[in-house]
CSV table of C-alpha atoms in Angstrom, one decimal:
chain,number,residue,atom,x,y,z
A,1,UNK,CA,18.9,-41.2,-108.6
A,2,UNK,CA,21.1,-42.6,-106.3
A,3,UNK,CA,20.9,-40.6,-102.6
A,4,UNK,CA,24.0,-40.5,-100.9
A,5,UNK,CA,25.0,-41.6,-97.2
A,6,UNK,CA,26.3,-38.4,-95.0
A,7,UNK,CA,29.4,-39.9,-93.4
A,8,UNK,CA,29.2,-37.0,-91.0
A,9,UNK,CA,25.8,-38.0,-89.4
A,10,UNK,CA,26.6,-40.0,-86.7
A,11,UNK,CA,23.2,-42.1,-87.4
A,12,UNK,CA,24.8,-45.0,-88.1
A,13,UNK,CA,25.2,-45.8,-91.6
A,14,UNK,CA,22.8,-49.1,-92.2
A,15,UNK,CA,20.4,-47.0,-90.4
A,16,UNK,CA,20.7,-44.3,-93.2
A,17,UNK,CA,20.9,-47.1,-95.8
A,18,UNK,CA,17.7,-48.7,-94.7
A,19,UNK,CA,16.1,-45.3,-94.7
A,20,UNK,CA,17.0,-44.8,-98.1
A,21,UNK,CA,15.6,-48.0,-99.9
A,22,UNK,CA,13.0,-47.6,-97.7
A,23,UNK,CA,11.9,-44.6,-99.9
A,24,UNK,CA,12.7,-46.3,-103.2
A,25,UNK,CA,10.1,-48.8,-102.2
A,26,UNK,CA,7.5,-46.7,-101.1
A,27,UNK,CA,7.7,-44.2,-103.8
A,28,UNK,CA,7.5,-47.6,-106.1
A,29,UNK,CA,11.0,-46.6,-107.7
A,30,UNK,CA,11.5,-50.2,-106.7
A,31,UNK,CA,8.0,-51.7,-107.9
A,32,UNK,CA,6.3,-54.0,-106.6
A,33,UNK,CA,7.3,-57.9,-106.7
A,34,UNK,CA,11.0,-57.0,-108.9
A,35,UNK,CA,14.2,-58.0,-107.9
A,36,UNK,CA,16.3,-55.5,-105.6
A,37,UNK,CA,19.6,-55.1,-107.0
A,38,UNK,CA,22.3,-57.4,-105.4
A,39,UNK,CA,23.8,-57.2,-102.4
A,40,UNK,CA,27.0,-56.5,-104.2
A,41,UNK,CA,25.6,-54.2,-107.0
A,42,UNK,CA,24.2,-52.0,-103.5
A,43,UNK,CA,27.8,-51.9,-102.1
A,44,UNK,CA,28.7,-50.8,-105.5
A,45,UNK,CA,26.2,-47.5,-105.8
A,46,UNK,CA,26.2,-46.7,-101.8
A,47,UNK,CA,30.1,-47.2,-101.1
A,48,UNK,CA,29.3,-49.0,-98.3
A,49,UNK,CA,29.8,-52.1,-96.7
A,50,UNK,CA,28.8,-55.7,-97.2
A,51,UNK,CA,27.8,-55.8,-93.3
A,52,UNK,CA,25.9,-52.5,-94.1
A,53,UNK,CA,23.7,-53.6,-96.8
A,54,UNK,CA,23.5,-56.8,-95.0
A,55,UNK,CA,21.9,-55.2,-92.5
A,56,UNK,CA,20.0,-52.7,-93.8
A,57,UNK,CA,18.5,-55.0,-96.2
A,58,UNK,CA,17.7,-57.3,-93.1
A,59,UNK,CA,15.8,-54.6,-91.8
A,60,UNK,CA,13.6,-54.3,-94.1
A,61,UNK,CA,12.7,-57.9,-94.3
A,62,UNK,CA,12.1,-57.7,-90.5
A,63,UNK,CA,9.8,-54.8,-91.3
A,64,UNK,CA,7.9,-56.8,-94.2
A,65,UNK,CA,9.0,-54.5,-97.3
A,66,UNK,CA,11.3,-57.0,-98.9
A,67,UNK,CA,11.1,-60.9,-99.1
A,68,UNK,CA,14.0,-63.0,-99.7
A,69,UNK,CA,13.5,-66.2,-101.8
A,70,UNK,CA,16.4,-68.8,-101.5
A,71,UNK,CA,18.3,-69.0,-104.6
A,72,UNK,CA,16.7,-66.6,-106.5
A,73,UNK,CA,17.5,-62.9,-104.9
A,74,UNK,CA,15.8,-60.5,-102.6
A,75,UNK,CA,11.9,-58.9,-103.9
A,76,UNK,CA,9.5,-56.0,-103.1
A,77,UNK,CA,6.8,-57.5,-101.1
A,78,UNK,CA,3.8,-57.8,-102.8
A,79,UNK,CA,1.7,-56.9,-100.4
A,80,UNK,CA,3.1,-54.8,-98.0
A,81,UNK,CA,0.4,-52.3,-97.4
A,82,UNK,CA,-2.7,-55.4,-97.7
A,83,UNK,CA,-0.3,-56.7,-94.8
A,84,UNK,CA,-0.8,-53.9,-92.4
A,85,UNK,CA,-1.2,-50.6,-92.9
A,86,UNK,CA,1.7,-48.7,-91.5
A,87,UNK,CA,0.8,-46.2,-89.2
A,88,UNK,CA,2.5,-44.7,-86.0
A,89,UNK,CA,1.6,-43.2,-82.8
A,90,UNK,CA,2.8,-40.4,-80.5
A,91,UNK,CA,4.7,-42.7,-77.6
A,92,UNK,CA,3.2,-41.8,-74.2
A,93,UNK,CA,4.2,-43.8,-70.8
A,94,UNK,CA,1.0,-44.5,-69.9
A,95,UNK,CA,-1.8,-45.8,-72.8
A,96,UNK,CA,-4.3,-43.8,-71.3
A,97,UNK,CA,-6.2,-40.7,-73.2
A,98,UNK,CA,-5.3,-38.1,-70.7
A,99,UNK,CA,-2.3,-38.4,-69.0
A,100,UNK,CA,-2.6,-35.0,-66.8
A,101,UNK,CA,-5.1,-36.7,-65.0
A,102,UNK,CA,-2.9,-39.5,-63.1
A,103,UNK,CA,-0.6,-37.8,-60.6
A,104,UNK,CA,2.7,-39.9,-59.7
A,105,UNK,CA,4.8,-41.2,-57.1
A,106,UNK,CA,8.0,-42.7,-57.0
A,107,UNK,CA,8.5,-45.1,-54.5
A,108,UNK,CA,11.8,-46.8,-55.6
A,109,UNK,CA,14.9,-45.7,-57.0
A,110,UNK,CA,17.8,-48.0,-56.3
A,111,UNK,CA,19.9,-50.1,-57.6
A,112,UNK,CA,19.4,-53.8,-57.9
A,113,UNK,CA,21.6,-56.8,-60.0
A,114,UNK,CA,19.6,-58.7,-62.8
A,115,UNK,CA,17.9,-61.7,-60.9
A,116,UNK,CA,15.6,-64.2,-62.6
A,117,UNK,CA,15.6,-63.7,-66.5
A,118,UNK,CA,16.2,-59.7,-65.9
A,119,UNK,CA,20.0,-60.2,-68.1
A,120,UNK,CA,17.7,-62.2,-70.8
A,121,UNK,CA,15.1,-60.1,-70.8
A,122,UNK,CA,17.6,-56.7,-70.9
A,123,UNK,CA,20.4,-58.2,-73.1
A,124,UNK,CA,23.2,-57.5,-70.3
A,125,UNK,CA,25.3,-59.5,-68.2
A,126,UNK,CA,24.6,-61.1,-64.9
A,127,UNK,CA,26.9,-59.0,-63.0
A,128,UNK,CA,26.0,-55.8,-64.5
A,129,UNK,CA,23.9,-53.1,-62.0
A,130,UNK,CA,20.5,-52.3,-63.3
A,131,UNK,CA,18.5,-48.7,-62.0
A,132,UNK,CA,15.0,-49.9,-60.6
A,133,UNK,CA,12.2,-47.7,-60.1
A,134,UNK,CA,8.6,-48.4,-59.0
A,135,UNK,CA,6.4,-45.1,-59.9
A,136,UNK,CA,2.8,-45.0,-58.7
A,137,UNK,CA,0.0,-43.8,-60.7
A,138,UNK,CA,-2.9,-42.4,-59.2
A,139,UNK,CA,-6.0,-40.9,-60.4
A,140,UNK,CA,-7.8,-38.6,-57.3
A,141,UNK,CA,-6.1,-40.7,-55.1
A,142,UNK,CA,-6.9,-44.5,-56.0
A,143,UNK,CA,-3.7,-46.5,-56.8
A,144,UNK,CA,-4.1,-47.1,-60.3
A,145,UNK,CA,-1.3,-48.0,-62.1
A,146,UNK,CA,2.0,-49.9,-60.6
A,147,UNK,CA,5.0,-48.9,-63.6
A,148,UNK,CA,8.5,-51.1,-62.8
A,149,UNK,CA,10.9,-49.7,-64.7
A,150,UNK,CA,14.5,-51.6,-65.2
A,151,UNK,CA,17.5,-49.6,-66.6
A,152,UNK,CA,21.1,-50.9,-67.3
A,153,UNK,CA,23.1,-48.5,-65.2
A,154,UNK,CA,25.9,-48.3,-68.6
A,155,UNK,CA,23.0,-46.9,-70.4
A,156,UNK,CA,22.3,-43.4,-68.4
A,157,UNK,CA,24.3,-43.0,-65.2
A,158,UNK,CA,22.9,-39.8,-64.4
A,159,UNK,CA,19.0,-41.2,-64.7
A,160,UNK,CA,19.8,-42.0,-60.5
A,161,UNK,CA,20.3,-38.4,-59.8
A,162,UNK,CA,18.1,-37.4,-61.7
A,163,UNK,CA,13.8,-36.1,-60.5
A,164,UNK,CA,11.7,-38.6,-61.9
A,165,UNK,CA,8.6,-36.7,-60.5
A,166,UNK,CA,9.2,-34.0,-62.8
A,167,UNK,CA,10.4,-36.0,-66.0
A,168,UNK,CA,9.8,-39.2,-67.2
A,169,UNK,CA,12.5,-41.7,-68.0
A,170,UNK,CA,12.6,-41.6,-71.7
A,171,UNK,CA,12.7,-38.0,-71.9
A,172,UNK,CA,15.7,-38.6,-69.6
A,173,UNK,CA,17.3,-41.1,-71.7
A,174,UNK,CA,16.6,-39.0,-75.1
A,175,UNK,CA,17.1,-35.2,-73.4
A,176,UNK,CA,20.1,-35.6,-71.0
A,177,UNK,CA,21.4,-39.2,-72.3
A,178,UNK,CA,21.2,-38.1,-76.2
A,179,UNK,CA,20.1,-41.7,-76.4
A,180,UNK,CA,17.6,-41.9,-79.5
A,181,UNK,CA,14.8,-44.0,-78.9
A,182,UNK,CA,14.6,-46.4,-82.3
A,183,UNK,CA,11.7,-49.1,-81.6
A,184,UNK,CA,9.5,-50.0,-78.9
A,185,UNK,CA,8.0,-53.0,-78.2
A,186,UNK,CA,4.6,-53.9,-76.3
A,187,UNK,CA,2.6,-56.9,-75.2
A,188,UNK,CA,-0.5,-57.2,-73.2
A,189,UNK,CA,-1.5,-60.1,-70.8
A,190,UNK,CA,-3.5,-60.9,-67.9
A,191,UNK,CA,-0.8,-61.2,-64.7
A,192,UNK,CA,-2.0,-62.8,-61.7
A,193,UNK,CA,-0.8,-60.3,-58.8
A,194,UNK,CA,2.4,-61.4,-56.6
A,195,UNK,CA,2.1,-60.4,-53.1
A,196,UNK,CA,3.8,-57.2,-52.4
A,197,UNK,CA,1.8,-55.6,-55.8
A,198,UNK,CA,-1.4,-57.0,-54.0
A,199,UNK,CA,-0.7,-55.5,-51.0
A,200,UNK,CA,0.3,-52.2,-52.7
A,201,UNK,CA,-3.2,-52.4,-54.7
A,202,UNK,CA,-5.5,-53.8,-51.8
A,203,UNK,CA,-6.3,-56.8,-54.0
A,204,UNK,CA,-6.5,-60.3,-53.2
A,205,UNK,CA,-2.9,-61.8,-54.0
A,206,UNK,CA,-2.9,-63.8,-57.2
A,207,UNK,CA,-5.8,-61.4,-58.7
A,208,UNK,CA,-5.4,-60.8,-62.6
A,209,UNK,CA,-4.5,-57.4,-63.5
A,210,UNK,CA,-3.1,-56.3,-67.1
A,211,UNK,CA,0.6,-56.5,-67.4
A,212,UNK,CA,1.5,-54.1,-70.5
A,213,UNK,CA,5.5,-54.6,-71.2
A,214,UNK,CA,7.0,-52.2,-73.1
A,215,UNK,CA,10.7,-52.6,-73.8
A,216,UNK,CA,12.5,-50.1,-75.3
A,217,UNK,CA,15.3,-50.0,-77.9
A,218,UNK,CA,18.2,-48.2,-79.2
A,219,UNK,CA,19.5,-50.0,-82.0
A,220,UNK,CA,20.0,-53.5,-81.0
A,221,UNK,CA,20.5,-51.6,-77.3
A,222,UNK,CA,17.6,-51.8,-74.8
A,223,UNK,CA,17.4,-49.2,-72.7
A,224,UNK,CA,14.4,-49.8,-70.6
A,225,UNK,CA,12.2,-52.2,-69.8
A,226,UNK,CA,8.8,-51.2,-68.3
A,227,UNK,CA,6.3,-53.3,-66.6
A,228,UNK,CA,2.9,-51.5,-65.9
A,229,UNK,CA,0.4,-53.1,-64.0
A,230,UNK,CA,-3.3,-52.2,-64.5
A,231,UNK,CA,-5.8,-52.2,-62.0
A,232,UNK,CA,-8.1,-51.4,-65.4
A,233,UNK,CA,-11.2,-50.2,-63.1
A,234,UNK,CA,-10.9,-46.6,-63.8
A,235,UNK,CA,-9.8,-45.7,-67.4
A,236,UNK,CA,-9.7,-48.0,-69.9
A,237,UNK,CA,-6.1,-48.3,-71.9
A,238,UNK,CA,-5.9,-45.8,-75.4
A,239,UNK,CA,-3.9,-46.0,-77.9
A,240,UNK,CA,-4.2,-44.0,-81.6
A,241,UNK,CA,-2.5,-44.7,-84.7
A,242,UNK,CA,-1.5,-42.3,-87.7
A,243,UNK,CA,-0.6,-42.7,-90.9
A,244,UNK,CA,2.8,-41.3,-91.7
A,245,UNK,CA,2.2,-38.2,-94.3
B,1,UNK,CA,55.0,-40.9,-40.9
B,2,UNK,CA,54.2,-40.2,-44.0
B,3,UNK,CA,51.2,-37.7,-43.6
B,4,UNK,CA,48.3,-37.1,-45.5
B,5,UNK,CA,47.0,-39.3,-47.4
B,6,UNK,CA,43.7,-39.7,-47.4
B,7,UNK,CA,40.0,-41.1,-47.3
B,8,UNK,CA,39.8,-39.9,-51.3
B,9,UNK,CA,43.1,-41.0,-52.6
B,10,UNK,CA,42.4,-44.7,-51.9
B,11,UNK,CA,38.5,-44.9,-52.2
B,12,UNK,CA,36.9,-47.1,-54.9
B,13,UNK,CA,33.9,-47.2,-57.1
B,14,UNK,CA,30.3,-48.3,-55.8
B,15,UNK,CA,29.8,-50.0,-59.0
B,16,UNK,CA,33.3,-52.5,-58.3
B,17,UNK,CA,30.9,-53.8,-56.3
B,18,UNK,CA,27.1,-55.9,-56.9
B,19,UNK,CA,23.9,-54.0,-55.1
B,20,UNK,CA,20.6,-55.4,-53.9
B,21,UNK,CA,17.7,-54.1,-52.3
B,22,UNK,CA,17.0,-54.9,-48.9
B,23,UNK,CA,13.9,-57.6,-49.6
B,24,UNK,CA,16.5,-59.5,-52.0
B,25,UNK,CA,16.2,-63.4,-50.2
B,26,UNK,CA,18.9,-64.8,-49.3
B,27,UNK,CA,18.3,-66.8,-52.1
B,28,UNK,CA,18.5,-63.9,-54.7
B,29,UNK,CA,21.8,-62.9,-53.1
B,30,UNK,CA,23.5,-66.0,-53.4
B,31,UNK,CA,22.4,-66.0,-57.1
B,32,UNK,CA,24.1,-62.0,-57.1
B,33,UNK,CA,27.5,-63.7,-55.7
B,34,UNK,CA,27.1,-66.4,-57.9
B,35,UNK,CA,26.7,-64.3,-61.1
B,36,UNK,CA,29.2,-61.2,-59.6
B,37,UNK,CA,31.9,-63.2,-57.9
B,38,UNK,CA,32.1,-66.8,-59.4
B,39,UNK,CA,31.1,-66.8,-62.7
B,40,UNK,CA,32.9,-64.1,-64.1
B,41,UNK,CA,37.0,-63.5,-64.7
B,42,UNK,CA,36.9,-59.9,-62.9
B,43,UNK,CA,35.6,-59.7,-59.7
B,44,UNK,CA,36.6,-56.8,-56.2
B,45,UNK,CA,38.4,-58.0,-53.0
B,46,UNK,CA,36.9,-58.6,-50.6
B,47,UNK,CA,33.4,-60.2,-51.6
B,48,UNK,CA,31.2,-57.9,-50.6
B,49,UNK,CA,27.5,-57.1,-51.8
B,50,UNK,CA,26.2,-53.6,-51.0
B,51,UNK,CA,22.6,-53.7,-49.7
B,52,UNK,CA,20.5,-50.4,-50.5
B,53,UNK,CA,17.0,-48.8,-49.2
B,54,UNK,CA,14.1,-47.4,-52.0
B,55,UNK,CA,15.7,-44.1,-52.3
B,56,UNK,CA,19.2,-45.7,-52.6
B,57,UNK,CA,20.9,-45.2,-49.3
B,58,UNK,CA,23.0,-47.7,-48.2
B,59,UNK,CA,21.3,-49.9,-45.8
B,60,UNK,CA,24.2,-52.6,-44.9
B,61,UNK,CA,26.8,-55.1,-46.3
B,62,UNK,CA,26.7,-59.2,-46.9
B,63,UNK,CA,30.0,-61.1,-47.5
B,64,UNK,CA,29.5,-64.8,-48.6
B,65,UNK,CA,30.0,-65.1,-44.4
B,66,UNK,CA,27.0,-63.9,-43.5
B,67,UNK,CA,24.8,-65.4,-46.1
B,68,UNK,CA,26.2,-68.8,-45.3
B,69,UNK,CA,25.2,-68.1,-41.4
B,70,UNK,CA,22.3,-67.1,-42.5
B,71,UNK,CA,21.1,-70.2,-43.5
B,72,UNK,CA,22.9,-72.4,-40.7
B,73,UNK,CA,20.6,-74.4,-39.5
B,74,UNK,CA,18.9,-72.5,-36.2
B,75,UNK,CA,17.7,-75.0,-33.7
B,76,UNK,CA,19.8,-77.5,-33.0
B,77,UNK,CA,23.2,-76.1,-33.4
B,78,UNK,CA,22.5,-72.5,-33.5
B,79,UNK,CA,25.3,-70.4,-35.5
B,80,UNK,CA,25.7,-67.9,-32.3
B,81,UNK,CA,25.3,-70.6,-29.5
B,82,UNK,CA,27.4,-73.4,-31.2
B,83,UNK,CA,31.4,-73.3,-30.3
B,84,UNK,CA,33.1,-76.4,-30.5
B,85,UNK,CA,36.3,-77.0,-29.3
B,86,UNK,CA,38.0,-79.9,-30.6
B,87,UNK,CA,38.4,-81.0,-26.5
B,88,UNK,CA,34.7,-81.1,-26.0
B,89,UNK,CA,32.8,-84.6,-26.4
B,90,UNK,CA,30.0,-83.2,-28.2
B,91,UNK,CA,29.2,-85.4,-31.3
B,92,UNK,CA,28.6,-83.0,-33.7
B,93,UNK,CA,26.2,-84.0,-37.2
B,94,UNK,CA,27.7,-81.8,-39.6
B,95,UNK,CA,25.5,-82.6,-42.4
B,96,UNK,CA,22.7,-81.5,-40.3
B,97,UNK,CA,24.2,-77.5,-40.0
B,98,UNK,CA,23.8,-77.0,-43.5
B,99,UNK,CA,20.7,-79.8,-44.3
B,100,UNK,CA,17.3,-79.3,-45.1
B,101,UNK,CA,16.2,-76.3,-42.9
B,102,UNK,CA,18.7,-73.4,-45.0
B,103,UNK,CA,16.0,-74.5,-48.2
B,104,UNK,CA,13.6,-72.2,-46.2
B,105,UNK,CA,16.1,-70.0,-44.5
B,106,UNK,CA,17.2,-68.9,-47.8
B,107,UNK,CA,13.8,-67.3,-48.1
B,108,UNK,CA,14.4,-64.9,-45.3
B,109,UNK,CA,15.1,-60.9,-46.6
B,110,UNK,CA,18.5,-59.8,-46.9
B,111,UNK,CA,17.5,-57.3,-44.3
B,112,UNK,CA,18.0,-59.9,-41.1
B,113,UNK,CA,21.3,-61.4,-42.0
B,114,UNK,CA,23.5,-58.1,-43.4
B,115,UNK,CA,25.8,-56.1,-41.6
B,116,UNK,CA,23.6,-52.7,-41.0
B,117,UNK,CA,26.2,-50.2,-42.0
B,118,UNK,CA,26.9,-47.9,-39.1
B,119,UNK,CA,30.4,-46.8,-39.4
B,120,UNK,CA,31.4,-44.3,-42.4
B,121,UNK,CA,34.7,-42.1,-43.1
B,122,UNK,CA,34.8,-38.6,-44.9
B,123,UNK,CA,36.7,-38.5,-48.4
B,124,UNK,CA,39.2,-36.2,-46.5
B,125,UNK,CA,39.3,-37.8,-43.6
B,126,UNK,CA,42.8,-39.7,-43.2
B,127,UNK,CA,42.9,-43.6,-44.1
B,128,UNK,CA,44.2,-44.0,-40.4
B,129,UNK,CA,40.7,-43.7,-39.1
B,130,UNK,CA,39.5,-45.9,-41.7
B,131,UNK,CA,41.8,-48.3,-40.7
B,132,UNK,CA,40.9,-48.2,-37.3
B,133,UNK,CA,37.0,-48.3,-37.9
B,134,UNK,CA,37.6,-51.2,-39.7
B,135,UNK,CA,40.0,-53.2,-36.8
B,136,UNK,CA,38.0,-52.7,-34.3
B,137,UNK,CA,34.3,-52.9,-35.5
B,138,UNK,CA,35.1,-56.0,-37.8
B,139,UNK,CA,34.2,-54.4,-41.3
B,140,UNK,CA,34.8,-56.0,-44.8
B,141,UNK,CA,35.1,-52.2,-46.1
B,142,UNK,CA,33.6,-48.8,-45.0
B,143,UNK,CA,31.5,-46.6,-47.0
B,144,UNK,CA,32.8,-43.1,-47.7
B,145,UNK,CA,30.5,-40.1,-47.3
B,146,UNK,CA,30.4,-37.1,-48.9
B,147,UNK,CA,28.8,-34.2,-46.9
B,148,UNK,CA,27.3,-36.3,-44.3
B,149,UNK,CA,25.0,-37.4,-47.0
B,150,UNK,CA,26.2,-38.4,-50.4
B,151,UNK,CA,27.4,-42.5,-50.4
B,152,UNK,CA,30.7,-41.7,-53.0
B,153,UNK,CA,32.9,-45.0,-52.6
B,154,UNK,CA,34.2,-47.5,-50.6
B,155,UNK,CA,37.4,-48.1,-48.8
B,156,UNK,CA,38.7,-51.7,-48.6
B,157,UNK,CA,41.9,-53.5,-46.2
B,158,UNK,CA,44.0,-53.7,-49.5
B,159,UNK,CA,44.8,-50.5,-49.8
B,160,UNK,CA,45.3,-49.8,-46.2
B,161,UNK,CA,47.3,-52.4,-45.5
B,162,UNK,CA,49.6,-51.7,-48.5
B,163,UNK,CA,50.0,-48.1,-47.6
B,164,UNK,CA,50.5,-48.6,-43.4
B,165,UNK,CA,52.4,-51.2,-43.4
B,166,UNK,CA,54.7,-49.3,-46.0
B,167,UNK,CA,55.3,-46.7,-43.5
B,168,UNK,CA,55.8,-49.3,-40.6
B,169,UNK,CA,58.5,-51.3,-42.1
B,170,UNK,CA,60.5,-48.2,-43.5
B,171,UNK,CA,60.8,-47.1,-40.0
């Protein structure tokens, strides 16, 4: 059965599209290892697009459900699920098990310009304003966690007038913004500690601490790009994955 | 004279202009005025980066002026100290005023080269006190107020200018 796109959803349409062949795989309509139809042949049954199915079907390469071979068409992965089980997780700031425990501060909210790779890193412009904030984490009153968060001012406006202590800055971005949070991204590494995040830790300057980056999408948009650094000496980092029912 | 216009009807956007905390170097700051003013097809008269605290109050102002004192060299021919007059038989090395000393000035804070911002006009108060806050205390542009506590704009000379000396030469 072919499922058709709502043109009144303002999801935008390869969005929809990938969702939809998405569930043709999964549910093994499309079985494993046969051709998709072609890109064409999809424009055809969806009414869509070139760029759409383009896209869409991109997506799901990116995501390892579909393999392009050159010359020969696009394919169910074989083995998608032997390649990683997909599961998901409940997004909290912090990767700790209990959150409640950490009480926070914010230090900094200001504005800044993007120095050093900050318009690589966030996609923008050199001359485009960025919201910075610097929240502290503390668990019964050691400094634990240091969280820099960098915002391109476009994205929310309001997030500067808005209490941080109370909300956190995606539930800004998806509450007030109506931004919809679509991916987030996350690496780990050991970060020697500069001198102003020693000083705020009371730790010898160029001590290793985990740096846990999280950068946060919309689409090809990032909104936010968070830099927690953690002392790691009095909760250990959690994180718990579901599979999606 | 024309009367009333005002603070409000002439003010412009914060974001027309770049921001930087105050512990930017100079170094970072040149890079802002680089990026903001040089390398891109739209930039604000006058040049003028805004310099902000933690909890975003406006802290001061830099113009490409005071960055480039900033990193003048200090001990020979100090930037405050040296005025040469083309009469006077000093031999001046002007290499040596911008040489190998500004490397390391550069690394000073923001904080001990900007303009601390002192001065600031009301969005009703009339554009003749602007204009005469900005004469006399030597200001690139003045920040505009609200309530004696919300920073709302910025009023520039270009604007001023264009709408005084209107009313002087109609006279």
């Amino acid at each position: 059965m072919v499922e058709l796109i709502n043109r009144e959803e303002h999801e935008k349409l390869y969005i929809q599209l990938y969702e939809i062949l998405k569930k043709k795989i999964e549910s093994h309509e499309w079985k494993v290892g046969t051709q998709i139809p072609t890109e064409e042949q999809l424009c055809d049954m969806f009414k869509v697009s070139r760029a759409t199915v383009r896209n869409a079907v991109l997506e799901l390469v990116r995501q390892g459900y579909l393999i392009r071979q050159q010359g020969k068409g696009t394919f169910v992965k074989k083995d998608y699920v032997e390649d990683g089980i997909i599961l998901c997780t409940f997004f909290k700031t912090l990767w700790v098990k209990d959150e409640t425990k950490y009480k926070k501060k914010i230090v900094t909210k200001t504005v800044i310009m993007p120095i050093d790779n900050l318009s690589d890193e966030l996609k923008i412009a050199e001359n485009k304003h960025i919201i910075y904030t610097k929240i502290f984490w503390y668990i019964e009153n050691n400094l634990s966690i240091i969280q820099e968060s960098y915002i391109p001012f476009a994205v929310c406006p309001q997030l500067l007038e808005e209490n941080l202590e109370v909300k956190s800055i995606t539930e800004i971005l998806e509450k007030k913004c109506g931004i919809k949070i679509t991916q987030i991204d996350a690496h780990l590494e050991l970060n020697p500690l500069t001198r102003e995040l020693a000083l705020n830790f009371s730790l010898p300057e160029k001590e290793p601490v985990i740096l846990l980056t999280q950068k946060i999408f919309s689409g090809d948009t990032i909104l936010l790009l968070n830099k927690f650094y953690i002392k790691g000496d009095t909760d250990s980092l959690f994180i718990s994955f579901q599979r999606r029912t | 004279m024309e009367e009333g216009k005002i603070v409000k009807d002439i003010m412009l956007e914060l974001f027309e202009y770049p921001h930087i905390p105050y512990w930017f170097s100079i170094e970072q700051v040149i890079k802002v005025m680089k990026a903001s003013f040089f390398q891109t097809p739209k930039n604000t008269y006058p040049l003028v980066v805004l310099v902000f605290d933690e909890k975003y109050n406006l802290l001061g102002t830099v113009t490409p002026r005071e960055v480039l004192k900033g990193v003048s060299s200090s001990h020979n021919y100090s930037s405050t100290n040296l005025k040469v007059n083309p009469e006077d038989k000093i031999e001046v090395d002007w290499e040596k005023v911008f040489g190998d000393e500004s490397k390391n000035l550069a690394q000073k804070p923001v904080s001990e080269i900007m303009n601390p911002a002192k001065h600031f006009v009301d969005p009703l108060d009339p554009i003749k006190k602007a204009a005469y806050l900005m004469i006399h205390f030597d200001l690139p542009v003045i920040p505009v107020i609200e309530d004696k506590k919300k920073l709302v704009g910025v009023v520039r000379m270009n604007e001023i200018f264009d709408i005084i000396s209107d009313e002087i030469i109609k006279k």
